[in-house]
């Protein structure tokens, strides 16, 4: 037996026990001829003492031992001498006096420190992920993830859900990204597609009468690597029969309330029940459909007032069908010109031509790009609408409404970060509903589903699909948490005619539709219950609960930002013979194609 106890479990009550421990050398100190080692395993740290008077051989061997060596010891648990206790350690009242020491495996010097939470280059961390995962923070993140998933499984099991695995080698399930394809050896020229989600299969499970399905499902989407996307990610995929939108939302809402209570009780949910925002309301108030509700600074539409100003920038925007909206950055009225220029540069990245402002300084002065165009009454009307007080900075964007939303939505979050308004211990969940059913794709001159093509329109909006599709709303819902969409779902179409109508609306050729989704259309003719579901993203949820800035921190073996596994070096070329077996020939892109 290597160990009788873990390194985290010995207490004063174990005083005098003979124990065996095994783990990694976390830290080592020599003190007055005695060697102290903090021995670490996944469960904690314990101090072991090598005293030349008690075991000269062990003490001598310990001299050669370095950080991260794997060792095993036998010894006796002792109360630490008065004053030597460590209150920060669960085992801090005791130490283990070693009689016998075994080196199980030495270690090279790690490329970064394991025993300190020091910044290390991310690619180095990913290359040596097995070392990175030894660090306390990563160990906690991986454990948190386990708790989240375990909670979800138990919760759903108690409510009659079945966890069912669905294939990874399947056919395209479009979720708005490119498919990862897997060539078939036995069927030359044919390919499986890895699921972008198990969407079709979970719907087919409803046709199969499962009624309540879930899966902790891996999904694959070949997207351009922006921000913290991963080529493969995990979601809680869930589907229910005989439900309306409210039924799915209520279940998921309760699941998250209970999950927070159980798994991260130190965090506080801002509002229960979760606020429900209509899509348009979310856009008007926050400029985005995944708003952060932890702070105010909402967008205010002043187009009607701006129109009276005679300021040409405002006039132009409104003449072109746009609008003028602003936010009140409370307390920033004394920002210098240079600081405001920084904000202007920030919004320009997202398409705004500039940022108009009125700084109402704490001394009561007005500094502004356009106040000279305003009559005292008009200025007062703007101040009233924006609830401006001395010391406030009013920031405005005048443009096409999409640009106004995009830039002010981002500026609002950018300022909240600067102003420290983003309390990581507060969880502001909300639902966003009543999305437009389809959105116009100007490039391809067709309608795109705003969710996916199996989502049902609102029943009362079905006639609009023929006359004014842009006005129809979908039966979909997004769950939002602190500035992130953490899951989306919908009530589905369960009727062949309506599904075909939607395929047609989004310009899917009937032959292509039949080839890709014929099995779904056929299934819908064999008694399909009304059904709906959702798919919250596990990576993102864990990231927020762990207070991490990106999902790589909560995934054991993520790809880097260039979609590479730098540890195993994947993707990598394969042997010519393998390609031959797969009937594949590689045509390398030319330099110009690469960019
Ligand atoms: N399949 C959707 C997604 O992966 C979720 C759903 O509609 O249930 O985003």
Coordinates of C-alpha atoms and ligand atoms in Angstrom, one line a residue:
X1 CA 0.0 0.0 0.0
X2 CA 1.4 3.4 -1.0
X3 CA -0.6 5.5 1.3
X4 CA -2.8 5.1 4.4
X5 CA -4.0 8.7 4.3
X6 CA -4.2 11.5 1.8
X7 CA -2.0 14.6 2.4
X8 CA -5.1 16.7 3.3
X9 CA -6.7 14.6 6.0
X10 CA -4.5 14.3 9.0
X11 CA -5.6 16.2 12.1
X12 CA -4.6 16.5 15.8
X13 CA -6.8 13.6 16.5
X14 CA -4.4 11.4 14.5
X15 CA -1.6 12.3 16.9
X16 CA 0.6 9.2 17.4
X17 CA -0.7 7.3 14.4
X18 CA 1.8 5.5 12.1
X19 CA 1.0 6.5 8.6
X20 CA 2.1 6.1 5.0
X21 CA 1.9 9.1 2.7
X22 CA 2.8 9.6 -1.0
X23 CA 2.7 12.6 -3.2
X24 CA 4.8 15.4 -4.7
X25 CA 7.4 17.6 -3.1
X26 CA 5.7 20.9 -3.0
X27 CA 8.3 22.8 -1.0
X28 CA 11.4 22.0 1.0
X29 CA 13.2 23.9 3.7
X30 CA 16.3 23.1 5.7
X31 CA 16.2 24.4 9.2
X32 CA 18.8 23.8 11.9
X33 CA 19.9 20.5 10.4
X34 CA 16.3 19.3 10.0
X35 CA 14.6 19.1 6.6
X36 CA 10.9 20.0 6.2
X37 CA 9.0 19.0 3.2
X38 CA 5.4 20.1 2.3
X39 CA 4.1 17.0 0.7
X40 CA 1.2 17.5 -1.7
X41 CA -1.4 15.3 -3.3
X42 CA -4.8 16.2 -4.8
X43 CA -6.3 16.4 -1.4
X44 CA -4.0 18.8 0.3
X45 CA -0.6 19.5 1.9
X46 CA 1.0 18.1 4.9
X47 CA 4.4 18.9 6.5
X48 CA 6.8 16.1 6.9
X49 CA 9.9 16.3 9.0
X50 CA 13.2 14.6 8.3
X51 CA 15.4 14.6 11.4
X52 CA 18.9 13.1 11.2
X53 CA 18.6 12.0 14.8
X54 CA 15.5 9.9 14.1
X55 CA 16.3 8.6 10.6
X56 CA 19.8 9.4 9.3
X57 CA 19.3 7.6 6.0
X58 CA 16.0 9.3 5.2
X59 CA 17.5 12.6 6.1
X60 CA 20.4 12.0 3.9
X61 CA 18.3 10.9 1.0
X62 CA 16.1 14.0 1.4
X63 CA 19.1 16.2 0.6
X64 CA 19.0 15.1 -3.0
X65 CA 15.2 15.6 -3.3
X66 CA 13.9 18.6 -5.3
X67 CA 10.6 20.2 -6.1
X68 CA 8.0 18.0 -7.8
X69 CA 9.7 14.7 -7.1
X70 CA 7.3 11.9 -6.2
X71 CA 8.1 10.4 -2.9
X72 CA 6.6 8.1 -0.3
X73 CA 7.1 8.2 3.4
X74 CA 6.3 6.3 6.5
X75 CA 6.2 8.0 9.8
X76 CA 4.4 9.1 12.9
X77 CA 1.9 11.9 13.2
X78 CA 3.0 14.4 15.8
X79 CA 1.4 17.6 17.2
X80 CA 3.5 20.5 16.0
X81 CA 5.5 22.3 18.6
X82 CA 3.8 25.3 20.2
X83 CA 4.0 28.3 17.8
X84 CA 4.8 26.2 14.8
X85 CA 1.1 25.6 13.8
X86 CA -0.1 26.9 10.4
X87 CA -3.7 28.1 10.6
X88 CA -3.9 28.4 6.8
X89 CA -3.5 24.7 6.3
X90 CA -6.1 22.1 7.2
X91 CA -3.3 19.8 8.4
X92 CA -1.5 22.8 10.1
X93 CA -1.7 21.5 13.7
X94 CA 0.3 18.4 13.0
X95 CA 3.4 17.1 11.1
X96 CA 4.7 13.7 10.2
X97 CA 8.0 12.6 11.6
X98 CA 9.5 10.4 8.9
X99 CA 11.2 7.1 9.6
X100 CA 11.4 5.8 6.1
X101 CA 11.6 7.7 2.7
X102 CA 11.3 6.3 -0.8
X103 CA 11.8 8.2 -4.0
X104 CA 9.2 6.9 -6.4
X105 CA 10.2 9.2 -9.3
X106 CA 12.5 12.2 -9.6
X107 CA 11.4 15.2 -11.6
X108 CA 13.1 17.7 -13.9
X109 CA 12.8 21.4 -12.9
X110 CA 9.3 22.4 -14.1
X111 CA 9.1 25.2 -16.7
X112 CA 7.0 27.3 -14.2
X113 CA 6.4 27.2 -10.5
X114 CA 3.8 24.8 -9.4
X115 CA 3.7 25.9 -5.8
X116 CA 2.9 29.6 -6.5
X117 CA 0.0 31.1 -8.5
X118 CA 2.4 33.1 -10.6
X119 CA 1.6 34.2 -14.1
X120 CA 3.2 31.9 -16.7
X121 CA 3.1 32.2 -20.5
X122 CA -0.1 30.5 -21.7
X123 CA 1.4 28.4 -24.5
X124 CA 4.0 27.1 -22.0
X125 CA 1.2 26.3 -19.6
X126 CA -0.7 24.4 -22.4
X127 CA 2.4 22.6 -23.6
X128 CA 2.9 21.3 -20.1
X129 CA -0.7 21.1 -19.1
X130 CA -0.2 18.1 -16.9
X131 CA 2.0 20.3 -14.8
X132 CA -0.3 23.3 -15.0
X133 CA -3.1 21.1 -13.7
X134 CA -1.1 20.4 -10.6
X135 CA -1.4 24.0 -9.6
X136 CA -3.9 24.9 -6.9
X137 CA -6.1 27.2 -9.0
X138 CA -6.4 24.7 -11.9
X139 CA -7.1 21.9 -9.5
X140 CA -9.9 23.9 -8.0
X141 CA -11.3 24.8 -11.4
X142 CA -11.4 21.2 -12.5
X143 CA -13.0 20.2 -9.2
X144 CA -15.6 22.9 -9.6
X145 CA -16.4 21.6 -13.0
X146 CA -16.9 18.2 -11.7
X147 CA -19.3 19.5 -9.0
X148 CA -21.3 21.4 -11.5
X149 CA -21.7 18.5 -13.8
X150 CA -22.5 16.1 -11.0
X151 CA -25.1 18.5 -9.6
X152 CA -26.7 18.7 -13.0
X153 CA -26.8 14.9 -13.4
X154 CA -28.3 14.4 -10.0
X155 CA -30.8 17.1 -10.3
X156 CA -32.1 15.9 -13.7
X157 CA -32.1 12.3 -12.7
X158 CA -34.4 13.1 -9.8
X159 CA -36.8 14.7 -12.2
X160 CA -37.1 11.8 -14.6
X161 CA -34.6 12.7 -17.2
X162 CA -32.5 10.0 -19.0
X163 CA -29.0 10.7 -20.0
X164 CA -28.5 9.3 -23.4
X165 CA -25.4 9.4 -25.6
X166 CA -25.7 10.3 -29.2
X167 CA -23.3 9.7 -32.0
X168 CA -20.2 11.8 -32.7
X169 CA -19.9 10.4 -36.2
X170 CA -23.1 11.8 -37.7
X171 CA -24.4 14.1 -40.3
X172 CA -24.5 17.9 -40.4
X173 CA -26.4 19.6 -37.6
X174 CA -26.1 23.2 -38.5
X175 CA -25.7 25.7 -35.7
X176 CA -24.2 28.5 -37.7
X177 CA -20.7 27.2 -38.0
X178 CA -18.7 25.0 -40.4
X179 CA -18.7 21.3 -39.8
X180 CA -15.7 19.2 -38.9
X181 CA -15.8 16.3 -41.4
X182 CA -14.5 12.8 -41.0
X183 CA -13.7 10.9 -44.2
X184 CA -15.1 7.4 -44.5
X185 CA -12.6 4.7 -45.4
X186 CA -15.2 2.2 -46.3
X187 CA -17.3 4.6 -48.3
X188 CA -14.9 6.5 -50.6
X189 CA -15.8 10.1 -51.0
X190 CA -18.3 10.1 -48.2
X191 CA -18.0 12.0 -44.9
X192 CA -19.4 12.0 -41.5
X193 CA -19.9 15.4 -39.8
X194 CA -19.2 15.8 -36.2
X195 CA -22.2 17.3 -34.4
X196 CA -22.3 21.0 -34.0
X197 CA -24.9 19.9 -31.3
X198 CA -27.0 16.8 -30.9
X199 CA -30.0 18.9 -32.0
X200 CA -31.6 16.5 -34.5
X201 CA -30.9 13.5 -32.3
X202 CA -32.5 14.9 -29.2
X203 CA -35.6 15.8 -31.3
X204 CA -35.7 12.3 -32.7
X205 CA -35.5 11.0 -29.1
X206 CA -38.7 13.0 -28.4
X207 CA -40.3 11.2 -31.4
X208 CA -39.0 8.0 -29.8
X209 CA -41.0 8.8 -26.7
X210 CA -38.2 9.5 -24.3
X211 CA -39.9 12.7 -23.1
X212 CA -37.1 13.9 -20.9
X213 CA -33.6 13.7 -22.2
X214 CA -30.3 15.2 -21.3
X215 CA -26.6 14.7 -22.1
X216 CA -23.4 16.3 -21.1
X217 CA -22.6 16.6 -24.8
X218 CA -19.4 17.4 -26.7
X219 CA -20.1 19.7 -29.6
X220 CA -17.8 20.6 -32.5
X221 CA -17.8 23.8 -34.5
X222 CA -15.2 24.9 -37.0
X223 CA -15.3 28.6 -36.4
X224 CA -12.7 31.3 -36.8
X225 CA -10.9 31.4 -33.5
X226 CA -12.1 34.7 -32.0
X227 CA -12.0 35.4 -28.3
X228 CA -12.3 32.3 -26.2
X229 CA -14.0 29.9 -28.5
X230 CA -12.9 26.3 -28.6
X231 CA -13.3 23.9 -31.6
X232 CA -14.9 21.5 -29.2
X233 CA -16.9 22.4 -26.2
X234 CA -19.3 20.9 -23.8
X235 CA -23.0 21.7 -23.2
X236 CA -25.8 20.4 -21.1
X237 CA -28.0 19.3 -24.0
X238 CA -31.6 18.9 -22.9
X239 CA -35.0 18.2 -24.5
X240 CA -38.5 17.7 -23.1
X241 CA -41.8 16.7 -24.7
X242 CA -45.2 18.2 -24.1
X243 CA -43.8 21.5 -22.9
X244 CA -44.2 25.2 -23.6
X245 CA -41.5 27.8 -23.4
X246 CA -42.3 28.6 -19.7
X247 CA -41.9 24.9 -18.7
X248 CA -38.3 24.7 -20.0
X249 CA -37.4 28.1 -18.6
X250 CA -38.8 27.3 -15.2
X251 CA -37.0 24.0 -14.9
X252 CA -33.6 25.5 -16.0
X253 CA -34.1 28.5 -13.7
X254 CA -34.6 26.3 -10.7
X255 CA -31.7 24.1 -11.7
X256 CA -29.4 27.1 -11.7
X257 CA -30.7 28.5 -8.4
X258 CA -30.2 25.2 -6.7
X259 CA -26.8 24.7 -8.4
X260 CA -25.5 28.0 -7.1
X261 CA -26.8 27.2 -3.6
X262 CA -25.1 23.9 -3.5
X263 CA -21.9 24.4 -5.5
X264 CA -21.0 28.1 -5.0
X265 CA -22.9 29.2 -1.9
X266 CA -20.5 32.1 -1.5
X267 CA -22.0 33.7 -4.6
X268 CA -25.2 35.7 -4.7
X269 CA -27.9 35.6 -7.4
X270 CA -28.9 39.2 -8.0
X271 CA -32.6 38.6 -8.7
X272 CA -35.0 35.6 -8.4
X273 CA -37.1 35.0 -10.4
X274 CA -34.6 35.8 -13.2
X275 CA -35.7 39.0 -15.0
X276 CA -37.2 38.3 -18.4
X277 CA -36.3 40.8 -21.1
X278 CA -37.8 41.0 -24.6
X279 CA -35.0 41.1 -27.2
X280 CA -35.9 44.6 -28.2
X281 CA -35.9 45.8 -24.7
X282 CA -32.5 44.2 -24.1
X283 CA -31.1 46.0 -27.1
X284 CA -32.7 49.4 -26.2
X285 CA -31.5 49.3 -22.6
X286 CA -28.2 47.6 -22.9
X287 CA -27.2 47.5 -26.6
X288 CA -26.8 43.8 -26.6
X289 CA -28.9 40.6 -26.2
X290 CA -26.6 39.2 -23.5
X291 CA -26.7 42.1 -21.1
X292 CA -24.8 42.4 -17.8
X293 CA -27.4 43.4 -15.2
X294 CA -24.9 43.9 -12.4
X295 CA -24.8 47.6 -13.0
X296 CA -26.9 50.4 -14.5
X297 CA -25.5 52.9 -17.0
X298 CA -28.3 52.0 -19.4
X299 CA -28.6 53.3 -22.9
X300 CA -30.9 56.3 -23.4
X301 CA -32.5 57.3 -26.7
X302 CA -32.2 61.1 -27.2
X303 CA -32.9 61.0 -31.0
X304 CA -36.0 63.3 -30.6
X305 CA -34.0 65.9 -28.7
X306 CA -30.9 65.5 -30.8
X307 CA -32.9 66.3 -33.9
X308 CA -33.6 69.8 -32.5
X309 CA -30.0 70.6 -31.9
X310 CA -28.9 71.6 -35.3
X311 CA -25.6 69.6 -34.7
X312 CA -24.9 68.2 -38.2
X313 CA -23.5 64.8 -36.9
X314 CA -26.8 64.2 -35.2
X315 CA -28.9 65.4 -38.1
X316 CA -27.0 63.2 -40.5
X317 CA -27.4 60.1 -38.4
X318 CA -31.1 60.7 -38.1
X319 CA -31.6 61.6 -41.7
X320 CA -30.0 58.3 -42.6
X321 CA -32.5 56.4 -40.5
X322 CA -30.2 56.0 -37.5
X323 CA -30.5 57.2 -34.0
X324 CA -28.6 59.1 -31.2
X325 CA -28.3 57.4 -27.9
X326 CA -26.1 57.8 -24.9
X327 CA -25.0 56.6 -21.6
X328 CA -24.3 58.4 -18.4
X329 CA -20.9 57.4 -17.0
X330 CA -21.6 58.4 -13.5
X331 CA -18.7 60.1 -11.7
X332 CA -16.5 60.5 -14.7
X333 CA -17.3 64.1 -15.4
X334 CA -13.8 65.2 -14.6
X335 CA -12.3 62.9 -17.2
X336 CA -9.5 64.7 -19.1
X337 CA -9.6 65.2 -22.9
X338 CA -7.1 62.4 -23.2
X339 CA -9.2 60.0 -21.2
X340 CA -12.2 60.8 -23.3
X341 CA -10.1 60.3 -26.5
X342 CA -9.3 56.8 -25.2
X343 CA -13.0 56.1 -25.0
X344 CA -13.4 57.4 -28.5
X345 CA -10.7 55.2 -29.8
X346 CA -12.5 52.3 -28.1
X347 CA -15.8 52.8 -29.8
X348 CA -14.1 53.4 -33.2
X349 CA -13.0 49.8 -33.2
X350 CA -16.6 48.8 -33.4
X351 CA -17.6 51.0 -36.2
X352 CA -18.6 54.3 -34.6
X353 CA -17.3 57.4 -36.3
X354 CA -16.9 59.2 -33.0
X355 CA -18.1 59.8 -29.5
X356 CA -20.0 63.0 -28.7
X357 CA -19.9 64.0 -25.1
X358 CA -20.9 66.4 -22.4
X359 CA -18.7 66.4 -19.4
X360 CA -20.5 68.0 -16.4
X361 CA -17.6 68.5 -14.1
X362 CA -17.8 68.3 -10.4
X363 CA -17.2 72.0 -10.3
X364 CA -20.3 72.5 -12.4
X365 CA -18.6 73.4 -15.7
X366 CA -19.7 72.0 -19.0
X367 CA -17.1 70.7 -21.5
X368 CA -18.6 69.3 -24.6
X369 CA -18.2 68.6 -28.3
X370 CA -21.6 69.9 -29.2
X371 CA -23.2 71.7 -26.2
X372 CA -22.7 75.0 -28.1
X373 CA -25.4 73.9 -30.4
X374 CA -27.9 73.4 -27.6
X375 CA -30.3 75.9 -26.2
X376 CA -30.3 76.0 -22.4
X377 CA -33.7 74.3 -22.5
X378 CA -32.6 71.6 -24.8
X379 CA -29.5 70.9 -22.7
X380 CA -31.7 70.7 -19.6
X381 CA -34.0 68.3 -21.4
X382 CA -31.1 66.0 -22.3
X383 CA -29.8 66.3 -18.7
X384 CA -33.2 65.4 -17.3
X385 CA -33.6 62.4 -19.6
X386 CA -30.1 61.1 -18.8
X387 CA -30.4 61.9 -15.1
X388 CA -27.2 63.9 -15.3
X389 CA -25.7 65.4 -12.1
X390 CA -22.5 67.3 -11.5
X391 CA -19.6 65.0 -11.9
X392 CA -21.2 62.9 -14.7
X393 CA -19.9 62.2 -18.2
X394 CA -22.6 61.8 -20.9
X395 CA -21.4 59.9 -23.9
X396 CA -23.3 59.7 -27.2
X397 CA -23.1 57.8 -30.5
X398 CA -25.0 58.9 -33.5
X399 CA -25.2 56.3 -36.3
X400 CA -27.1 53.4 -37.7
X401 CA -29.0 51.8 -34.9
X402 CA -26.9 48.6 -35.1
X403 CA -23.7 50.5 -34.7
X404 CA -25.2 52.6 -31.8
X405 CA -26.2 49.4 -30.0
X406 CA -22.9 47.6 -30.6
X407 CA -20.7 50.5 -29.6
X408 CA -22.6 51.7 -26.6
X409 CA -23.3 48.2 -25.4
X410 CA -19.5 47.5 -25.4
X411 CA -18.6 50.9 -24.0
X412 CA -21.0 50.3 -21.1
X413 CA -19.2 47.1 -20.1
X414 CA -15.8 48.7 -20.8
X415 CA -16.6 51.5 -18.4
X416 CA -18.0 49.2 -15.8
X417 CA -14.7 47.3 -15.8
X418 CA -12.8 50.6 -15.3
X419 CA -15.2 51.6 -12.5
X420 CA -15.0 48.2 -10.8
X421 CA -18.7 47.6 -11.1
X422 CA -18.4 44.0 -12.1
X423 CA -18.6 42.1 -8.7
X424 CA -17.5 38.5 -9.5
X425 CA -19.5 37.3 -6.5
X426 CA -22.8 38.5 -7.9
X427 CA -24.6 36.4 -10.5
X428 CA -27.0 38.3 -12.6
X429 CA -29.0 35.8 -14.5
X430 CA -31.7 36.9 -16.9
X431 CA -33.8 35.5 -19.8
X432 CA -34.0 37.1 -23.1
X433 CA -37.1 36.2 -25.2
X434 CA -39.1 37.2 -28.2
X435 CA -36.2 37.3 -30.6
X436 CA -36.9 38.0 -34.3
X437 CA -37.5 34.6 -35.9
X438 CA -35.2 35.4 -38.9
X439 CA -32.6 38.0 -39.7
X440 CA -31.8 39.3 -43.2
X441 CA -28.5 38.2 -44.6
X442 CA -27.5 41.1 -46.8
X443 CA -24.6 39.3 -48.4
X444 CA -26.5 36.3 -49.5
X445 CA -29.8 38.1 -49.9
X446 CA -31.8 35.7 -47.8
X447 CA -33.3 35.1 -44.4
X448 CA -31.2 33.3 -41.8
X449 CA -32.8 31.6 -38.8
X450 CA -31.9 33.7 -35.8
X451 CA -31.6 30.6 -33.6
X452 CA -31.6 27.4 -35.8
X453 CA -33.8 26.0 -38.4
X454 CA -35.7 23.6 -36.1
X455 CA -37.0 26.5 -33.9
X456 CA -40.7 27.2 -34.0
X457 CA -42.1 30.6 -34.7
X458 CA -44.6 32.0 -32.3
X459 CA -47.9 30.4 -33.3
X460 CA -49.6 33.8 -33.8
X461 CA -46.7 34.9 -36.0
X462 CA -46.8 32.0 -38.5
X463 CA -48.9 34.0 -41.0
X464 CA -46.2 36.7 -41.0
X465 CA -43.7 34.2 -42.5
X466 CA -45.5 34.7 -45.8
X467 CA -46.0 38.4 -45.7
X468 CA -43.4 40.1 -43.4
X469 CA -40.9 37.4 -42.1
X470 CA -38.7 40.1 -40.4
X471 CA -41.6 40.9 -38.0
X472 CA -42.2 37.3 -36.9
X473 CA -40.9 36.3 -33.4
X474 CA -39.4 32.9 -32.6
X475 CA -40.2 30.7 -29.6
X476 CA -36.7 30.8 -28.4
X477 CA -35.1 31.9 -25.2
X478 CA -31.5 32.7 -24.2
X479 CA -30.2 32.4 -20.6
X480 CA -27.8 35.2 -19.9
X481 CA -25.4 35.5 -17.0
X482 CA -23.1 38.5 -16.3
X483 CA -22.5 39.6 -19.9
X484 CA -22.5 36.2 -21.4
X485 CA -25.1 34.1 -23.2
X486 CA -24.8 30.9 -21.3
X487 CA -27.4 28.9 -23.2
X488 CA -30.1 29.1 -25.8
X489 CA -33.0 27.0 -26.7
X490 CA -36.5 26.9 -28.2
X491 CA -39.8 25.2 -28.7
X492 CA -39.3 23.2 -31.9
X493 CA -41.3 22.7 -35.0
X494 CA -43.0 19.3 -34.8
X495 CA -44.9 19.4 -38.0
X496 CA -43.6 18.5 -41.4
X497 CA -45.4 21.2 -43.3
X498 CA -44.2 24.0 -41.1
X499 CA -40.7 22.6 -41.1
X500 CA -40.7 22.5 -44.9
X501 CA -42.1 26.0 -45.0
X502 CA -39.2 27.3 -42.8
X503 CA -36.7 25.5 -45.0
X504 CA -38.2 27.3 -48.0
X505 CA -38.2 30.6 -46.2
X506 CA -34.5 30.4 -45.4
X507 CA -33.8 29.5 -49.0
X508 CA -32.9 25.9 -48.5
X509 CA -33.3 24.0 -51.7
X510 CA -36.0 21.3 -51.3
X511 CA -33.7 18.6 -52.7
X512 CA -30.9 19.7 -50.3
X513 CA -33.3 19.8 -47.4
X514 CA -34.5 16.3 -48.2
X515 CA -31.0 15.0 -48.5
X516 CA -29.9 16.6 -45.3
X517 CA -32.9 16.4 -43.1
X518 CA -35.2 13.9 -44.8
X519 CA -35.0 11.7 -41.8
X520 CA -36.3 14.5 -39.6
X521 CA -39.2 15.3 -42.0
X522 CA -40.1 11.6 -42.2
X523 CA -40.0 11.2 -38.4
X524 CA -42.4 14.1 -38.0
X525 CA -45.0 12.0 -39.8
X526 CA -45.0 9.3 -37.2
X527 CA -46.6 11.0 -34.2
X528 CA -44.3 13.7 -32.9
X529 CA -45.1 15.3 -29.5
X530 CA -44.7 19.0 -29.1
X531 CA -41.3 19.5 -27.7
X532 CA -38.6 22.0 -26.8
X533 CA -35.2 22.2 -25.1
X534 CA -32.1 24.2 -24.4
X535 CA -28.4 23.8 -24.2
X536 CA -26.5 25.7 -21.5
X537 CA -22.7 25.8 -22.1
X538 CA -20.8 24.0 -19.4
X539 CA -17.4 25.6 -20.1
X540 CA -18.8 29.1 -19.9
X541 CA -20.8 28.5 -16.8
X542 CA -17.8 27.0 -15.0
X543 CA -15.7 29.9 -16.2
X544 CA -18.1 32.5 -14.6
X545 CA -18.5 30.5 -11.4
X546 CA -14.7 30.1 -11.1
X547 CA -14.2 33.8 -11.8
X548 CA -12.0 33.1 -14.8
X549 CA -11.5 35.3 -17.8
X550 CA -11.7 32.6 -20.4
X551 CA -13.0 29.0 -20.9
X552 CA -9.5 27.5 -21.4
X553 CA -9.1 27.9 -17.6
X554 CA -11.8 25.4 -16.9
X555 CA -11.1 22.8 -19.6
X556 CA -8.5 20.2 -18.7
X557 CA -6.9 20.0 -22.2
X558 CA -8.0 23.0 -24.3
X559 CA -6.7 24.1 -27.7
X560 CA -4.8 27.4 -27.8
X561 CA -6.2 30.4 -29.5
X562 CA -5.0 29.2 -32.8
X563 CA -7.1 26.0 -32.4
X564 CA -4.0 23.9 -31.7
X565 CA -3.2 21.4 -29.0
X566 CA 0.3 22.5 -28.3
X567 CA 1.0 19.6 -25.9
X568 CA 0.3 16.8 -28.3
X569 CA 0.9 19.0 -31.4
X570 CA -2.5 18.5 -33.0
X571 CA -3.5 18.9 -35.7
X572 CA -0.5 17.3 -37.5
X573 CA 0.3 15.8 -40.8
X574 CA -0.5 12.1 -41.3
X575 CA 1.2 9.4 -43.3
X576 CA 0.6 9.2 -47.0
X577 CA -0.6 5.6 -46.5
X578 CA -3.4 6.8 -44.2
X579 CA -4.5 9.4 -46.7
X580 CA -4.6 6.7 -49.4
X581 CA -6.7 4.5 -47.3
X582 CA -9.1 7.4 -46.8
X583 CA -9.0 8.2 -50.6
X584 CA -7.9 11.7 -49.7
X585 CA -5.4 13.9 -51.5
X586 CA -4.2 17.2 -49.9
X587 CA -4.0 20.3 -52.0
X588 CA -2.1 22.8 -50.0
X589 CA -3.3 26.4 -50.2
X590 CA -1.1 28.9 -51.9
X591 CA 0.2 31.8 -49.9
X592 CA -2.5 34.1 -51.0
X593 CA -5.2 31.6 -50.2
X594 CA -3.8 31.2 -46.7
X595 CA -4.5 34.7 -45.7
Ligands
LIG1 N1 -28.9 23.1 -30.3 C1 -28.9 24.4 -29.7 C2 -27.5 24.9 -29.5 O1 -26.6 24.1 -29.4 C3 -29.6 24.5 -28.4 C4 -31.0 24.1 -28.4 O2 -31.8 24.6 -29.2 O3 -31.4 23.3 -27.6 O4 -27.2 26.0 -29.3

